[in-house]
Amino acid sequence: MQVSRLDEADRNAVLEQLPLWSYDADAKGIRRTLRFADFAEAFGFMARVAILAEKADHHPEWFNVYNRVEILLTTHDAGGLSRRDVDLAAAIDAIAPTA
Ligand SMILES: C[C@H](O)[C@H](O)[C@H]1CNC2=NC(N)=NC(=O)C2=N1
């Protein structure tokens, strides 16, 4: 699916709706770090995100150590942040435990 990169104005507008995510200019994407009670909780969350990602055909770059999950969302096909990242971020927020 063709998807375009958000320009700076759209990106700033979108980030206001995603206060738990921050823009990483070097990675050209948005990041969020989550902490859980333990590894089982963290990995269970990752499994739920994996199902969302497969359905959306849009996949996170992520890193897990024990109870910590670091997520980077960027759109490789667009060379930066796109609406697909924003949609996946919102879907992740919706299933994440409240901070
Ligand atoms: C062919 C397939 O649809 C594409 O490669 C999808 C898969 N998942 C993807 N995930 C991410 N994060 N960016 C993409 O550009 C992307 N493209």
CSV table of N, CA and C and ligand atoms in Angstrom, one decimal:
chain,number,residue,atom,x,y,z
A,1,MET,N,0.9,-1.2,0.0
A,1,MET,CA,0.0,0.0,0.0
A,1,MET,C,0.9,1.2,0.0
A,2,GLN,N,0.6,2.2,-0.9
A,2,GLN,CA,1.4,3.4,-1.0
A,2,GLN,C,1.0,4.3,0.1
A,3,VAL,N,2.0,4.9,0.8
A,3,VAL,CA,1.7,5.7,1.9
A,3,VAL,C,2.7,6.9,1.9
A,4,SER,N,2.3,8.1,2.3
A,4,SER,CA,3.2,9.2,2.2
A,4,SER,C,3.6,9.6,3.6
A,5,ARG,N,4.8,10.2,3.6
A,5,ARG,CA,5.4,10.7,4.9
A,5,ARG,C,4.7,12.0,5.3
A,6,LEU,N,4.4,12.1,6.6
A,6,LEU,CA,3.8,13.4,7.1
A,6,LEU,C,4.8,14.5,7.0
A,7,ASP,N,4.3,15.7,6.7
A,7,ASP,CA,5.2,16.8,6.7
A,7,ASP,C,5.3,17.3,8.2
A,8,GLU,N,6.1,18.3,8.4
A,8,GLU,CA,6.4,18.7,9.8
A,8,GLU,C,5.1,19.2,10.5
A,9,ALA,N,4.3,20.0,9.8
A,9,ALA,CA,3.1,20.5,10.4
A,9,ALA,C,2.1,19.4,10.8
A,10,ASP,N,2.0,18.5,9.9
A,10,ASP,CA,1.1,17.3,10.2
A,10,ASP,C,1.6,16.5,11.3
A,11,ARG,N,2.9,16.3,11.3
A,11,ARG,CA,3.6,15.6,12.4
A,11,ARG,C,3.4,16.2,13.7
A,12,ASN,N,3.5,17.5,13.8
A,12,ASN,CA,3.3,18.2,15.1
A,12,ASN,C,1.9,18.1,15.6
A,13,ALA,N,1.0,18.2,14.6
A,13,ALA,CA,-0.4,18.1,15.0
A,13,ALA,C,-0.8,16.7,15.5
A,14,VAL,N,-0.2,15.7,14.9
A,14,VAL,CA,-0.4,14.3,15.3
A,14,VAL,C,0.2,14.0,16.6
A,15,LEU,N,1.3,14.6,16.9
A,15,LEU,CA,2.0,14.3,18.2
A,15,LEU,C,1.2,14.9,19.3
A,16,GLU,N,0.5,15.9,19.1
A,16,GLU,CA,-0.4,16.5,20.2
A,16,GLU,C,-1.4,15.4,20.6
A,17,GLN,N,-1.8,14.6,19.7
A,17,GLN,CA,-2.8,13.6,20.0
A,17,GLN,C,-2.2,12.3,20.6
A,18,LEU,N,-0.8,12.3,20.6
A,18,LEU,CA,-0.1,11.1,21.1
A,18,LEU,C,0.9,11.5,22.1
A,19,PRO,N,0.5,12.0,23.3
A,19,PRO,CA,1.4,12.6,24.3
A,19,PRO,C,2.4,11.6,24.8
A,20,LEU,N,2.1,10.3,24.7
A,20,LEU,CA,3.1,9.3,25.3
A,20,LEU,C,4.2,8.9,24.3
A,21,TRP,N,4.1,9.5,23.1
A,21,TRP,CA,5.1,9.2,22.0
A,21,TRP,C,5.9,10.4,21.8
A,22,SER,N,7.2,10.2,21.5
A,22,SER,CA,8.0,11.4,21.1
A,22,SER,C,8.7,11.1,19.8
A,23,TYR,N,8.9,12.2,19.1
A,23,TYR,CA,9.5,12.1,17.7
A,23,TYR,C,11.0,12.0,17.9
A,24,ASP,N,11.6,11.0,17.2
A,24,ASP,CA,13.0,10.8,17.1
A,24,ASP,C,13.5,11.2,15.7
A,25,ALA,N,14.1,12.4,15.5
A,25,ALA,CA,14.4,12.9,14.2
A,25,ALA,C,15.5,12.0,13.5
A,26,ASP,N,16.4,11.4,14.3
A,26,ASP,CA,17.4,10.5,13.6
A,26,ASP,C,16.8,9.3,13.1
A,27,ALA,N,15.8,8.7,13.9
A,27,ALA,CA,15.2,7.5,13.4
A,27,ALA,C,14.0,7.7,12.5
A,28,LYS,N,13.6,9.0,12.4
A,28,LYS,CA,12.5,9.4,11.6
A,28,LYS,C,11.2,8.7,12.0
A,29,GLY,N,11.0,8.6,13.3
A,29,GLY,CA,9.8,7.9,13.8
A,29,GLY,C,9.5,8.3,15.2
A,30,ILE,N,8.5,7.7,15.7
A,30,ILE,CA,8.0,8.0,17.1
A,30,ILE,C,8.3,6.8,18.0
A,31,ARG,N,8.7,7.2,19.3
A,31,ARG,CA,9.1,6.2,20.3
A,31,ARG,C,8.2,6.3,21.5
A,32,ARG,N,8.0,5.1,22.1
A,32,ARG,CA,7.3,5.0,23.4
A,32,ARG,C,8.0,3.9,24.1
A,33,THR,N,8.3,4.1,25.4
A,33,THR,CA,8.8,3.0,26.3
A,33,THR,C,7.7,2.6,27.3
A,34,LEU,N,7.5,1.3,27.5
A,34,LEU,CA,6.5,0.9,28.4
A,34,LEU,C,7.2,-0.1,29.4
A,35,ARG,N,6.7,0.0,30.7
A,35,ARG,CA,7.2,-0.9,31.7
A,35,ARG,C,6.1,-1.7,32.3
A,36,PHE,N,6.4,-3.0,32.6
A,36,PHE,CA,5.4,-3.9,33.0
A,36,PHE,C,5.9,-4.5,34.4
A,37,ALA,N,5.0,-5.4,34.9
A,37,ALA,CA,5.3,-6.0,36.2
A,37,ALA,C,6.5,-6.9,36.1
A,38,ASP,N,6.5,-7.6,35.0
A,38,ASP,CA,7.6,-8.6,34.8
A,38,ASP,C,7.6,-9.0,33.3
A,39,PHE,N,8.4,-10.0,32.9
A,39,PHE,CA,8.6,-10.4,31.6
A,39,PHE,C,7.4,-11.0,30.9
A,40,ALA,N,6.6,-11.8,31.7
A,40,ALA,CA,5.4,-12.4,31.2
A,40,ALA,C,4.4,-11.3,30.7
A,41,GLU,N,4.3,-10.3,31.5
A,41,GLU,CA,3.4,-9.2,31.2
A,41,GLU,C,3.8,-8.4,29.9
A,42,ALA,N,5.1,-8.2,29.9
A,42,ALA,CA,5.7,-7.5,28.7
A,42,ALA,C,5.5,-8.3,27.5
A,43,PHE,N,5.8,-9.6,27.6
A,43,PHE,CA,5.8,-10.4,26.3
A,43,PHE,C,4.3,-10.6,25.9
A,44,GLY,N,3.4,-10.7,26.9
A,44,GLY,CA,2.0,-10.8,26.5
A,44,GLY,C,1.5,-9.6,25.8
A,45,PHE,N,2.0,-8.4,26.2
A,45,PHE,CA,1.6,-7.2,25.5
A,45,PHE,C,2.2,-7.2,24.1
A,46,MET,N,3.5,-7.7,24.0
A,46,MET,CA,4.1,-7.7,22.6
A,46,MET,C,3.3,-8.7,21.7
A,47,ALA,N,2.8,-9.7,22.3
A,47,ALA,CA,2.1,-10.7,21.4
A,47,ALA,C,0.8,-10.0,20.9
A,48,ARG,N,0.2,-9.2,21.8
A,48,ARG,CA,-1.1,-8.5,21.4
A,48,ARG,C,-0.7,-7.5,20.3
A,49,VAL,N,0.4,-6.8,20.5
A,49,VAL,CA,0.8,-5.8,19.5
A,49,VAL,C,1.1,-6.5,18.2
A,50,ALA,N,1.8,-7.7,18.2
A,50,ALA,CA,2.1,-8.4,17.0
A,50,ALA,C,0.9,-8.7,16.2
A,51,ILE,N,-0.2,-9.1,16.9
A,51,ILE,CA,-1.4,-9.4,16.2
A,51,ILE,C,-2.0,-8.2,15.5
A,52,LEU,N,-2.0,-7.1,16.2
A,52,LEU,CA,-2.4,-5.8,15.6
A,52,LEU,C,-1.6,-5.5,14.4
A,53,ALA,N,-0.2,-5.6,14.5
A,53,ALA,CA,0.7,-5.3,13.5
A,53,ALA,C,0.5,-6.1,12.2
A,54,GLU,N,0.3,-7.4,12.4
A,54,GLU,CA,0.0,-8.3,11.3
A,54,GLU,C,-1.3,-7.9,10.6
A,55,LYS,N,-2.3,-7.6,11.3
A,55,LYS,CA,-3.6,-7.2,10.7
A,55,LYS,C,-3.4,-5.9,9.9
A,56,ALA,N,-2.6,-5.0,10.4
A,56,ALA,CA,-2.4,-3.7,9.7
A,56,ALA,C,-1.3,-3.8,8.7
A,57,ASP,N,-0.6,-4.9,8.6
A,57,ASP,CA,0.6,-5.1,7.8
A,57,ASP,C,1.5,-3.9,8.0
A,58,HIS,N,1.7,-3.5,9.3
A,58,HIS,CA,2.6,-2.5,9.6
A,58,HIS,C,3.3,-2.9,10.9
A,59,HIS,N,4.6,-2.9,11.0
A,59,HIS,CA,5.3,-3.6,12.0
A,59,HIS,C,6.2,-2.7,12.8
A,60,PRO,N,6.2,-2.9,14.1
A,60,PRO,CA,7.1,-2.0,14.9
A,60,PRO,C,8.6,-2.5,14.9
A,61,GLU,N,9.5,-1.5,15.2
A,61,GLU,CA,10.8,-1.9,15.5
A,61,GLU,C,10.8,-1.8,17.1
A,62,TRP,N,11.3,-2.8,17.7
A,62,TRP,CA,11.2,-2.8,19.2
A,62,TRP,C,12.3,-3.6,19.8
A,63,PHE,N,12.4,-3.3,21.1
A,63,PHE,CA,13.4,-3.9,21.9
A,63,PHE,C,12.8,-4.2,23.3
A,64,ASN,N,13.2,-5.4,23.8
A,64,ASN,CA,12.6,-5.8,25.1
A,64,ASN,C,13.8,-6.3,26.0
A,65,VAL,N,13.8,-5.8,27.2
A,65,VAL,CA,14.6,-6.5,28.2
A,65,VAL,C,13.7,-6.6,29.5
A,66,TYR,N,13.5,-7.9,29.9
A,66,TYR,CA,12.7,-8.2,31.0
A,66,TYR,C,11.3,-7.5,31.0
A,67,ASN,N,11.1,-6.5,31.8
A,67,ASN,CA,9.8,-5.9,31.9
A,67,ASN,C,9.7,-4.6,31.0
A,68,ARG,N,10.7,-4.3,30.2
A,68,ARG,CA,10.7,-3.0,29.5
A,68,ARG,C,10.5,-3.3,28.0
A,69,VAL,N,9.7,-2.6,27.4
A,69,VAL,CA,9.5,-2.7,25.9
A,69,VAL,C,9.6,-1.3,25.3
A,70,GLU,N,10.6,-1.1,24.4
A,70,GLU,CA,10.8,0.1,23.7
A,70,GLU,C,10.3,-0.1,22.3
A,71,ILE,N,9.5,0.9,21.9
A,71,ILE,CA,8.9,0.7,20.5
A,71,ILE,C,9.2,1.9,19.7
A,72,LEU,N,9.6,1.7,18.4
A,72,LEU,CA,9.8,2.7,17.4
A,72,LEU,C,8.9,2.4,16.3
A,73,LEU,N,8.1,3.4,15.9
A,73,LEU,CA,7.3,3.3,14.7
A,73,LEU,C,7.7,4.3,13.6
A,74,THR,N,8.1,3.7,12.5
A,74,THR,CA,8.4,4.5,11.3
A,74,THR,C,8.0,3.7,10.1
A,75,THR,N,7.8,4.4,9.0
A,75,THR,CA,7.3,3.7,7.8
A,75,THR,C,8.4,3.5,6.8
A,76,HIS,N,8.9,2.3,6.7
A,76,HIS,CA,10.1,2.1,5.8
A,76,HIS,C,9.7,2.5,4.3
A,77,ASP,N,8.5,2.1,3.9
A,77,ASP,CA,8.1,2.4,2.5
A,77,ASP,C,8.1,3.9,2.2
A,78,ALA,N,7.9,4.7,3.3
A,78,ALA,CA,7.7,6.2,3.1
A,78,ALA,C,9.0,6.9,3.5
A,79,GLY,N,9.9,6.3,4.1
A,79,GLY,CA,11.2,6.9,4.6
A,79,GLY,C,10.9,7.9,5.7
A,80,GLY,N,10.0,7.6,6.6
A,80,GLY,CA,9.7,8.4,7.7
A,80,GLY,C,8.3,8.2,8.3
A,81,LEU,N,7.9,9.1,9.1
A,81,LEU,CA,6.6,9.0,9.8
A,81,LEU,C,5.4,9.1,8.9
A,82,SER,N,4.5,8.2,9.0
A,82,SER,CA,3.3,8.3,8.1
A,82,SER,C,2.0,8.0,9.0
A,83,ARG,N,0.9,8.2,8.4
A,83,ARG,CA,-0.4,8.0,9.1
A,83,ARG,C,-0.5,6.5,9.6
A,84,ARG,N,0.2,5.6,8.9
A,84,ARG,CA,0.2,4.2,9.4
A,84,ARG,C,0.8,4.1,10.8
A,85,ASP,N,1.9,4.8,11.0
A,85,ASP,CA,2.5,4.8,12.4
A,85,ASP,C,1.6,5.4,13.4
A,86,VAL,N,0.9,6.5,13.0
A,86,VAL,CA,0.0,7.2,13.9
A,86,VAL,C,-1.2,6.2,14.3
A,87,ASP,N,-1.7,5.5,13.3
A,87,ASP,CA,-2.8,4.6,13.6
A,87,ASP,C,-2.3,3.4,14.5
A,88,LEU,N,-1.1,2.9,14.2
A,88,LEU,CA,-0.6,1.8,15.1
A,88,LEU,C,-0.3,2.3,16.5
A,89,ALA,N,0.2,3.5,16.6
A,89,ALA,CA,0.5,4.1,17.9
A,89,ALA,C,-0.8,4.2,18.7
A,90,ALA,N,-1.9,4.7,18.1
A,90,ALA,CA,-3.1,4.8,18.8
A,90,ALA,C,-3.7,3.5,19.2
A,91,ALA,N,-3.5,2.5,18.3
A,91,ALA,CA,-4.0,1.1,18.6
A,91,ALA,C,-3.2,0.5,19.8
A,92,ILE,N,-1.9,0.8,19.8
A,92,ILE,CA,-1.0,0.3,20.9
A,92,ILE,C,-1.5,1.0,22.2
A,93,ASP,N,-1.7,2.3,22.2
A,93,ASP,CA,-2.1,3.0,23.4
A,93,ASP,C,-3.4,2.4,23.9
A,94,ALA,N,-4.3,2.0,23.0
A,94,ALA,CA,-5.6,1.5,23.4
A,94,ALA,C,-5.5,0.2,24.1
A,95,ILE,N,-4.5,-0.6,23.9
A,95,ILE,CA,-4.3,-1.9,24.6
A,95,ILE,C,-3.3,-1.9,25.7
A,96,ALA,N,-2.5,-0.8,25.8
A,96,ALA,CA,-1.5,-0.7,26.8
A,96,ALA,C,-2.1,-0.5,28.2
A,97,PRO,N,-1.5,-1.0,29.2
A,97,PRO,CA,-2.0,-0.7,30.6
A,97,PRO,C,-1.9,0.8,30.8
A,98,THR,N,-2.8,1.3,31.5
A,98,THR,CA,-2.8,2.8,31.8
A,98,THR,C,-1.6,3.1,32.7
A,99,ALA,N,-0.9,4.2,32.3
A,99,ALA,CA,0.4,4.5,32.9
A,99,ALA,C,0.2,4.9,34.4
B,1,LIG,C1,5.0,-5.6,1.7
B,1,LIG,C2,4.6,-5.0,3.0
B,1,LIG,O1,3.3,-4.6,2.9
B,1,LIG,C3,5.4,-3.9,3.5
B,1,LIG,O2,6.8,-4.2,3.4
B,1,LIG,C4,5.0,-3.3,4.8
B,1,LIG,C5,5.2,-4.3,5.9
B,1,LIG,N1,5.3,-3.7,7.2
B,1,LIG,C6,5.9,-2.4,7.3
B,1,LIG,N2,6.1,-1.9,8.5
B,1,LIG,C7,6.7,-0.7,8.7
B,1,LIG,N3,7.0,-0.3,9.9
B,1,LIG,N4,7.0,0.0,7.6
B,1,LIG,C8,6.7,-0.4,6.4
B,1,LIG,O3,7.0,0.3,5.4
B,1,LIG,C9,6.1,-1.7,6.2
B,1,LIG,N5,5.8,-2.1,5.0
